[in-house]
Coordinates of C-alpha atoms and ligand atoms in Angstrom, one line a residue:
M1 CA -22.6 -20.5 16.1
N2 CA -20.8 -20.0 19.4
L3 CA -20.8 -23.7 20.0
W4 CA -19.2 -24.3 16.6
K5 CA -16.6 -21.7 17.4
T6 CA -15.7 -23.2 20.8
Y7 CA -15.5 -26.7 19.1
C8 CA -13.2 -25.4 16.4
N9 CA -11.0 -23.5 18.9
K10 CA -10.7 -26.6 21.0
I11 CA -9.4 -28.7 18.1
L12 CA -7.1 -25.9 16.8
K13 CA -5.6 -25.6 20.3
N14 CA -4.4 -29.2 20.0
Y15 CA -2.6 -28.4 16.8
D16 CA 0.0 -25.9 18.0
D17 CA 2.8 -27.8 16.2
F18 CA 1.7 -26.8 12.7
G19 CA 3.9 -24.3 10.9
A20 CA 3.5 -20.6 10.3
V21 CA 1.6 -19.3 7.3
E22 CA 4.9 -17.9 5.9
N23 CA 6.1 -21.5 5.4
G24 CA 3.8 -21.8 2.4
L25 CA 2.6 -25.2 1.3
P26 CA 3.5 -27.1 4.5
Y27 CA 1.3 -24.7 6.5
W28 CA -1.6 -25.2 4.1
R29 CA -1.2 -29.0 4.1
D30 CA -1.4 -29.1 7.9
Y31 CA -4.2 -26.6 7.9
L32 CA -6.2 -28.7 5.4
F33 CA -5.7 -31.8 7.6
I34 CA -7.0 -29.9 10.7
L35 CA -10.0 -28.6 8.8
T36 CA -10.7 -32.2 7.6
V37 CA -10.6 -33.4 11.2
I38 CA -12.9 -30.5 12.3
Y39 CA -15.5 -31.3 9.6
I40 CA -15.2 -35.1 9.5
L41 CA -15.9 -35.6 13.1
P42 CA -19.5 -34.2 13.1
L43 CA -20.2 -35.4 9.5
S44 CA -19.0 -38.9 10.2
L45 CA -21.9 -39.2 12.7
I46 CA -24.1 -39.3 9.6
A47 CA -22.5 -42.6 8.6
L48 CA -21.5 -44.0 12.0
I49 CA -24.8 -43.9 13.8
P50 CA -26.9 -45.7 11.2
G51 CA -23.9 -48.0 10.5
L52 CA -23.7 -49.0 14.1
I53 CA -27.5 -49.6 14.4
V54 CA -27.7 -51.7 11.2
S55 CA -24.5 -53.7 12.1
F56 CA -25.9 -54.6 15.5
H57 CA -29.3 -55.4 14.0
F58 CA -28.0 -57.7 11.3
G59 CA -25.1 -59.1 13.3
F60 CA -22.3 -57.4 11.2
Y61 CA -20.1 -57.3 14.3
T62 CA -16.9 -56.5 12.3
I63 CA -18.4 -53.3 11.0
A64 CA -19.7 -52.4 14.4
F65 CA -16.3 -53.0 15.9
F66 CA -14.5 -51.1 13.2
D67 CA -17.0 -48.2 13.3
S68 CA -16.3 -47.9 17.1
F69 CA -12.5 -48.0 16.4
A70 CA -12.9 -45.3 13.8
A71 CA -14.9 -43.1 16.1
I72 CA -12.4 -43.4 19.0
S73 CA -9.5 -42.8 16.6
L74 CA -11.1 -39.7 15.2
I75 CA -11.8 -38.3 18.7
L76 CA -8.2 -39.0 19.6
I77 CA -6.9 -37.3 16.4
A78 CA -9.1 -34.3 17.1
F79 CA -8.7 -33.8 20.9
S80 CA -5.4 -35.4 21.9
K81 CA -2.6 -32.9 22.6
S82 CA 0.1 -35.5 23.4
I83 CA 0.0 -37.3 20.0
S84 CA 2.2 -35.6 17.3
Q85 CA 0.7 -34.4 14.1
L86 CA 2.5 -37.0 12.0
T87 CA 1.2 -39.8 14.2
K88 CA -2.3 -38.3 13.9
K89 CA -2.0 -38.3 10.1
I90 CA -0.8 -41.9 10.0
L91 CA -3.7 -42.9 12.4
F92 CA -6.1 -41.1 10.1
F93 CA -5.0 -43.1 7.1
I94 CA -5.1 -46.4 9.1
V95 CA -8.7 -45.5 9.8
V96 CA -9.4 -44.8 6.1
Y97 CA -7.7 -47.9 4.8
G98 CA -9.2 -50.0 7.6
L99 CA -12.6 -48.7 6.7
A100 CA -12.0 -49.5 3.0
F101 CA -11.0 -53.1 4.0
V102 CA -14.0 -53.6 6.2
L103 CA -16.3 -52.2 3.5
L104 CA -14.7 -54.4 0.8
S105 CA -14.9 -57.6 2.9
T106 CA -18.5 -57.0 4.0
L107 CA -20.0 -55.3 1.0
G108 CA -17.8 -56.5 -1.8
S109 CA -15.8 -54.7 -4.5
F110 CA -19.0 -53.0 -5.8
G111 CA -19.5 -51.4 -2.4
P112 CA -17.9 -48.1 -1.3
G113 CA -14.6 -49.8 -0.3
L114 CA -12.8 -48.9 -3.6
V115 CA -14.0 -45.3 -3.5
Y116 CA -12.5 -45.0 0.0
L117 CA -9.2 -46.4 -1.2
L118 CA -9.1 -43.8 -4.1
A119 CA -10.2 -40.9 -1.9
G120 CA -7.7 -41.9 0.8
S121 CA -4.9 -42.0 -1.7
I122 CA -5.7 -38.6 -3.2
F123 CA -6.0 -37.1 0.3
M124 CA -2.6 -38.7 1.2
I125 CA -1.0 -37.0 -1.8
I126 CA -2.4 -33.6 -0.7
I127 CA -1.6 -33.9 3.0
F128 CA 2.0 -35.3 2.8
P129 CA 4.9 -33.5 1.0
S130 CA 5.2 -34.0 -2.8
K131 CA 8.2 -36.3 -2.5
Y132 CA 6.0 -38.9 -0.7
S133 CA 3.3 -38.8 -3.4
W134 CA 4.2 -42.4 -4.6
L135 CA 3.6 -43.7 -1.2
S136 CA -0.1 -43.9 -1.8
V137 CA 0.4 -45.9 -5.0
I138 CA 2.7 -48.4 -3.2
I139 CA 0.2 -48.7 -0.3
N140 CA -2.6 -49.3 -2.7
I141 CA -0.6 -51.9 -4.6
I142 CA 0.3 -53.7 -1.4
F143 CA -3.3 -53.5 -0.1
C144 CA -4.8 -54.8 -3.4
T145 CA -2.2 -57.6 -3.7
F146 CA -2.9 -58.8 -0.2
Y147 CA -6.6 -58.5 -0.6
G148 CA -6.3 -60.5 -3.9
L149 CA -4.4 -63.2 -2.0
F150 CA -7.1 -63.2 0.7
I151 CA -9.7 -63.8 -2.1
E152 CA -7.4 -66.5 -3.7
Y153 CA -7.1 -68.4 -0.4
N154 CA -10.7 -67.7 0.7
L155 CA -9.7 -65.6 3.7
V156 CA -12.4 -63.1 3.0
S157 CA -16.0 -63.9 2.2
I158 CA -16.8 -62.8 -1.3
H159 CA -20.1 -61.0 -1.8
Q160 CA -22.7 -62.5 -4.0
S161 CA -22.7 -59.7 -6.5
D162 CA -18.9 -59.8 -7.1
I163 CA -17.2 -61.4 -10.0
N164 CA -15.7 -63.8 -7.5
N165 CA -12.2 -64.7 -8.6
T166 CA -8.8 -63.2 -8.0
I167 CA -8.2 -62.2 -11.7
S168 CA -11.4 -60.1 -11.7
W169 CA -10.3 -58.4 -8.5
F170 CA -6.9 -57.5 -10.0
A171 CA -8.6 -56.3 -13.2
I172 CA -10.8 -54.0 -11.2
T173 CA -8.1 -52.7 -8.9
S174 CA -5.6 -52.1 -11.7
N175 CA -7.9 -49.1 -12.6
L176 CA -7.7 -47.9 -9.1
I177 CA -3.9 -48.0 -9.2
F178 CA -3.9 -46.3 -12.6
L179 CA -6.0 -43.4 -11.3
N180 CA -3.9 -43.2 -8.2
A181 CA -0.7 -43.0 -10.2
V182 CA -2.1 -40.3 -12.4
F183 CA -3.1 -38.2 -9.4
S184 CA 0.3 -38.8 -7.7
I185 CA 2.0 -37.3 -10.7
L186 CA -0.4 -34.4 -11.4
I187 CA -1.3 -33.1 -7.9
P188 CA 2.3 -32.7 -6.8
K189 CA 3.0 -30.8 -10.0
L190 CA 0.2 -28.3 -9.2
F191 CA 1.5 -28.0 -5.6
D192 CA 5.1 -27.5 -6.7
G193 CA 3.9 -24.8 -9.1
M194 CA 2.1 -23.1 -6.3
Q195 CA 5.1 -23.3 -4.1
I196 CA 7.3 -21.6 -6.7
S197 CA 4.7 -18.8 -7.0
L198 CA 4.6 -18.5 -3.2
D199 CA 8.4 -18.4 -3.1
K200 CA 8.6 -15.8 -5.8
Q201 CA 5.9 -13.7 -4.0
R202 CA 7.9 -13.9 -0.8
E203 CA 11.1 -13.0 -2.6
L204 CA 9.4 -9.9 -4.1
D205 CA 7.9 -9.0 -0.7
N206 CA 11.4 -9.2 0.9
K207 CA 12.8 -7.1 -1.9
L208 CA 10.0 -4.6 -1.5
Q209 CA 10.6 -4.3 2.2
I210 CA 14.3 -3.7 1.7
K211 CA 13.6 -1.0 -0.9
Q212 CA 11.0 0.5 1.4
K213 CA 13.6 0.6 4.2
D214 CA 16.2 2.2 1.8
L215 CA 13.6 4.7 0.8
E216 CA 12.8 5.5 4.4
N217 CA 16.5 6.0 5.2
S218 CA 17.0 8.2 2.2
L219 CA 13.9 10.2 3.1
S220 CA 15.1 10.8 6.6
L221 CA 18.6 11.7 5.3
V222 CA 17.0 14.2 2.8
K223 CA 14.9 15.6 5.7
S224 CA 17.8 16.1 7.9
K225 CA 19.9 17.6 5.1
N226 CA 17.0 19.9 4.3
Q227 CA 16.8 21.0 7.9
E228 CA 20.5 21.7 7.9
L229 CA 20.2 23.7 4.7
E230 CA 17.2 25.7 6.1
Q231 CA 19.3 26.3 9.3
F232 CA 22.2 27.5 7.1
A233 CA 20.0 29.7 5.0
Y234 CA 18.4 31.2 8.1
I235 CA 21.7 31.9 9.8
A236 CA 23.4 33.2 6.7
S237 CA 20.5 35.5 5.7
H238 CA 20.0 36.6 9.3
D239 CA 23.7 37.5 9.8
L240 CA 24.0 39.1 6.4
Q241 CA 21.3 41.7 7.3
E242 CA 23.6 43.6 9.7
P243 CA 26.6 44.3 7.4
L244 CA 24.1 45.0 4.6
R245 CA 22.4 47.6 6.7
M246 CA 25.7 49.2 7.3
I247 CA 26.5 49.3 3.6
T248 CA 23.1 50.8 2.8
S249 CA 23.3 53.5 5.5
Y250 CA 26.9 54.5 4.7
L251 CA 26.0 54.7 1.1
A252 CA 23.1 56.9 2.0
L253 CA 25.3 59.0 4.2
L254 CA 28.0 59.3 1.5
N255 CA 25.3 60.4 -0.9
K256 CA 23.8 62.9 1.5
K257 CA 27.0 64.5 2.8
Y258 CA 29.3 64.5 -0.2
N259 CA 26.8 64.7 -3.0
S260 CA 28.1 68.1 -4.1
L261 CA 31.7 66.8 -4.4
F262 CA 30.7 63.9 -6.8
D263 CA 30.7 64.2 -10.5
E264 CA 27.9 62.5 -12.6
K265 CA 29.9 59.2 -12.9
A266 CA 30.5 58.9 -9.1
K267 CA 26.8 59.6 -8.5
Q268 CA 25.9 56.8 -11.0
Y269 CA 28.3 54.4 -9.2
I270 CA 26.7 55.2 -5.9
F271 CA 23.3 54.7 -7.4
F272 CA 24.3 51.2 -8.7
A273 CA 25.8 50.3 -5.4
S274 CA 22.6 51.3 -3.5
D275 CA 20.4 49.5 -6.0
G276 CA 22.5 46.4 -5.6
A277 CA 22.3 46.6 -1.9
Q278 CA 18.5 47.0 -2.1
R279 CA 18.3 43.9 -4.3
M280 CA 20.4 42.0 -1.9
R281 CA 18.1 43.1 0.9
N282 CA 15.1 41.7 -1.0
I283 CA 16.8 38.4 -1.7
I284 CA 17.9 38.1 2.0
S285 CA 14.4 38.8 3.3
D286 CA 12.9 36.3 0.8
L287 CA 15.5 33.7 1.8
L288 CA 14.7 34.4 5.5
E289 CA 11.0 33.9 4.7
Y290 CA 11.7 30.7 2.8
S291 CA 13.8 29.2 5.7
R292 CA 11.2 30.2 8.2
I293 CA 8.3 28.2 6.6
S294 CA 8.7 24.9 8.3
R295 CA 9.7 26.4 11.6
T296 CA 6.5 28.2 12.1
E297 CA 3.5 26.4 13.6
Y298 CA -0.1 27.5 12.9
I299 CA -3.5 26.7 14.2
P300 CA -6.1 25.8 11.7
E301 CA -9.4 27.7 11.7
K302 CA -12.7 27.8 9.9
L303 CA -12.6 30.6 7.4
K304 CA -14.7 32.0 4.6
L305 CA -12.3 31.8 1.6
E306 CA -13.9 35.0 0.3
E307 CA -12.8 36.9 3.4
V308 CA -9.3 35.6 2.9
V309 CA -9.2 36.8 -0.7
K310 CA -10.6 40.2 0.4
E311 CA -7.8 40.5 2.9
V312 CA -5.2 39.7 0.2
I313 CA -6.8 42.3 -2.0
S314 CA -6.5 44.9 0.7
L315 CA -2.9 44.0 1.2
Q316 CA -2.2 44.5 -2.5
K317 CA -4.4 47.6 -2.8
R318 CA -1.7 49.8 -4.2
L319 CA -0.6 47.4 -6.9
I320 CA -4.1 46.6 -7.8
S321 CA -5.2 50.2 -8.3
E322 CA -2.0 51.1 -10.1
T323 CA -2.5 48.4 -12.7
E324 CA -6.3 48.6 -12.6
A325 CA -6.4 44.9 -12.0
E326 CA -9.7 43.1 -11.6
I327 CA -10.0 40.2 -9.2
K328 CA -13.1 38.0 -9.7
Y329 CA -14.4 35.2 -7.5
Y330 CA -17.8 33.6 -7.0
N331 CA -19.3 31.3 -4.5
L332 CA -16.1 30.6 -2.6
P333 CA -16.6 28.1 0.2
E334 CA -16.0 28.1 3.9
I335 CA -12.9 26.0 4.6
Y336 CA -10.9 24.8 7.6
V337 CA -7.3 25.9 7.0
Y338 CA -4.3 27.7 8.4
K339 CA -5.0 31.4 7.7
T340 CA -1.5 32.9 7.5
P341 CA 0.0 30.4 5.0
L342 CA -3.1 30.6 2.9
I343 CA -2.8 34.4 2.7
Q344 CA 0.9 34.0 1.8
I345 CA 0.1 31.6 -1.0
L346 CA -2.7 33.7 -2.5
Q347 CA -0.7 36.9 -2.1
N348 CA 2.3 35.4 -4.1
L349 CA 0.0 34.0 -6.8
I350 CA -2.1 37.2 -7.2
N351 CA 1.0 39.3 -7.1
N352 CA 2.6 37.3 -9.9
A353 CA -0.7 37.3 -11.9
I354 CA -0.5 41.1 -11.9
K355 CA 3.2 41.4 -12.3
Y356 CA 3.4 39.1 -15.4
R357 CA 0.6 40.9 -17.2
K358 CA 0.5 41.7 -20.9
E359 CA 1.4 45.2 -22.0
E360 CA -1.7 47.2 -22.8
T361 CA -4.0 44.6 -21.2
K362 CA -5.7 45.1 -17.9
P363 CA -5.0 42.1 -15.7
V364 CA -8.1 40.1 -14.9
I365 CA -7.7 37.4 -12.3
Y366 CA -10.2 34.6 -11.4
I367 CA -10.2 32.8 -8.2
N368 CA -12.0 29.5 -7.9
A369 CA -12.4 26.6 -5.5
N370 CA -13.5 23.0 -6.0
E371 CA -13.5 20.1 -3.7
N372 CA -13.3 16.3 -3.5
E373 CA -13.7 14.1 -0.5
E374 CA -10.2 14.7 0.9
E375 CA -9.1 18.1 -0.4
W376 CA -9.8 21.6 -1.7
L377 CA -8.6 22.5 -5.2
I378 CA -8.1 26.3 -5.5
S379 CA -7.1 28.0 -8.7
V380 CA -5.8 31.4 -9.6
K381 CA -6.2 32.2 -13.3
D382 CA -4.8 35.2 -15.1
N383 CA -4.8 36.7 -18.6
G384 CA -1.0 37.5 -18.5
I385 CA 2.0 36.6 -20.6
G386 CA 1.7 32.9 -20.0
I387 CA 4.6 30.4 -19.5
D388 CA 6.3 28.1 -21.9
K389 CA 5.3 24.5 -21.1
N390 CA 9.0 23.4 -20.7
S391 CA 9.3 25.7 -17.8
F392 CA 6.2 24.6 -15.8
N393 CA 8.3 22.8 -13.3
K394 CA 11.4 25.0 -13.3
I395 CA 9.5 28.1 -12.1
F396 CA 9.0 26.4 -8.7
V397 CA 12.7 26.0 -8.2
I398 CA 14.4 28.5 -5.9
F399 CA 16.1 31.5 -7.8
H400 CA 14.7 30.2 -11.1
R401 CA 13.4 33.1 -13.2
L402 CA 12.3 33.2 -16.8
H403 CA 12.9 36.9 -17.4
S404 CA 15.7 39.4 -16.9
R405 CA 15.4 42.0 -14.1
D406 CA 15.0 44.9 -16.4
K407 CA 11.8 43.3 -17.8
F408 CA 10.2 42.1 -14.6
D409 CA 11.7 42.7 -11.2
G410 CA 12.0 39.9 -8.7
T411 CA 14.2 37.5 -6.8
G412 CA 12.9 34.1 -8.1
I413 CA 12.0 32.9 -4.7
G414 CA 8.2 33.6 -4.6
L415 CA 7.0 30.4 -6.2
A416 CA 9.5 28.3 -4.3
I417 CA 8.1 29.8 -1.1
T418 CA 4.6 29.1 -2.3
K419 CA 5.4 25.5 -3.2
K420 CA 7.1 24.9 0.2
I421 CA 4.1 26.3 2.1
V422 CA 1.6 24.2 0.1
E423 CA 3.7 21.1 0.5
N424 CA 4.1 21.8 4.2
L425 CA 0.3 21.7 4.5
G426 CA 0.2 18.4 2.7
G427 CA -0.9 19.8 -0.7
K428 CA 0.4 20.1 -4.2
I429 CA 0.9 23.0 -6.6
W430 CA 1.2 23.1 -10.4
V431 CA 0.6 25.4 -13.3
E432 CA -1.2 25.1 -16.6
S433 CA -0.5 27.8 -19.1
E434 CA -0.3 28.9 -22.7
E435 CA 2.2 31.5 -23.8
G436 CA 0.5 34.8 -24.7
K437 CA -2.9 33.7 -23.3
G438 CA -2.4 33.4 -19.5
S439 CA -1.7 30.9 -16.7
T440 CA -3.7 29.1 -14.1
F441 CA -2.0 28.1 -10.9
Y442 CA -3.7 25.2 -9.0
F443 CA -3.0 24.2 -5.4
T444 CA -4.7 21.7 -3.1
L445 CA -5.3 21.9 0.6
K446 CA -6.1 18.9 2.8
K447 CA -9.5 19.2 4.4
Q448 CA -8.2 17.9 7.7
Ligands
ADP1 P1 9.9 36.2 -9.3 O1 8.5 36.6 -9.6 O2 10.5 36.9 -8.1 O3 10.8 36.1 -10.5 P2 8.7 33.6 -8.7 O4 9.3 32.4 -8.0 O5 7.5 34.2 -8.1 O6 9.8 34.7 -8.8 O7 8.4 33.2 -10.2 C1 9.4 32.5 -10.9 C2 9.2 32.8 -12.4 O8 7.9 32.2 -12.8 C3 9.0 34.2 -12.7 O9 10.3 34.7 -13.0 C4 8.2 34.2 -14.0 O10 8.9 34.1 -15.1 C5 7.3 33.0 -13.8 N1 5.9 33.3 -13.4 C6 5.4 33.2 -12.2 N2 4.1 33.5 -12.1 C7 3.8 33.8 -13.4 C8 2.5 34.2 -14.1 N3 1.4 34.3 -13.4 N4 2.6 34.4 -15.4 C9 3.7 34.2 -16.1 N5 4.9 33.8 -15.6 C10 4.9 33.7 -14.2

């Protein structure tokens, strides 16, 4: 095997002038020629050695001479680096046609000579560009005409078994020319078709590459805009905290010191102002949390999902006991994840599952985990009010809420934060729900 590899590499090294694979058909034509040389050289020994022995034995010195010429030419074609590929191809066809001539003149037209002529012409159609496909027909016509003349003027000895006159020769070889012409029309058509397909494929590849580049550019633009936006949200919400703190504390002072001077209306105004300030504080702190997500780096750790759920439950203890919510989970696996983001995700989902409960119905929440080869699929299912299916995507958009504040309190950022955390960890989040029956939120976490 190693010997065969060394032999192939040696020949391939002498053909460094053949085109690149992107050139399409010219490359494959050259490659086929090189492969032919690689295989023909050892295989020709099967014909050459017995040929040489028999020729010397029976005194067919022309065959012996030509066999040697063919062997030397093939070795040159295979191993010479200084001869150009075109010359090698021409030399190859000289060998094929020479062989056909010698076989015809020694073994007659019923010998393998005509087969060599046909095989040589088909090979020529394949190896040379389509526009030269008629060349083989012309060469065969010239060859057969001259050979006919040789027969006519007794320049070649006619074998016993042949129908030995010129007319029979032309009758036989007209079939060869006919087949040759058919191939010279059909084979280039096939090759041209292949070339068109290759060109189209290349064109598509180029277009795809351009689109991919555009996409990459757009992605990096979106990424940088996103970072700018996060930076803006961070700075704005951070800087808003201070004046807001002043408003809240002065409102509290006003209320405390001058409460006796206020009538009911003034007290109501101060209450609205404090309530507004409180809401603004919630929004600002949620915004700050949102803008912090991609800035924070975590270290993954091996955790029992059950322990994480228990931690979330203890964080939400008050809400759970106030609403008599029940949280059920079985057989939760051990996973390798970032703990803090996972707690944030579960806390947001469980909090919503309780918040959006049905009146007069105790909230029951199921937490489940499944896995495939690459990721964990975790679900949080509730028996709450459910979500209209037209809003499945909208609820993950920042500030998007489905209810007024007097029905359910909130800022509309919770699910946007959850989505951002999940996506930051390389996962996805979605919801399945039926109005009046409850919702199931699913999210995936990459195992690595
Ligand atoms: P918030 O709860 O502050 O309004 P979220 O981003 O957490 O903001 O939720 C967005 C909207 O999605 C909510 O206003 C609510 O209408 C809907 N929603 C979220 N979770 C649930 C749930 N478990 N059941 C029903 N509706 C929900």
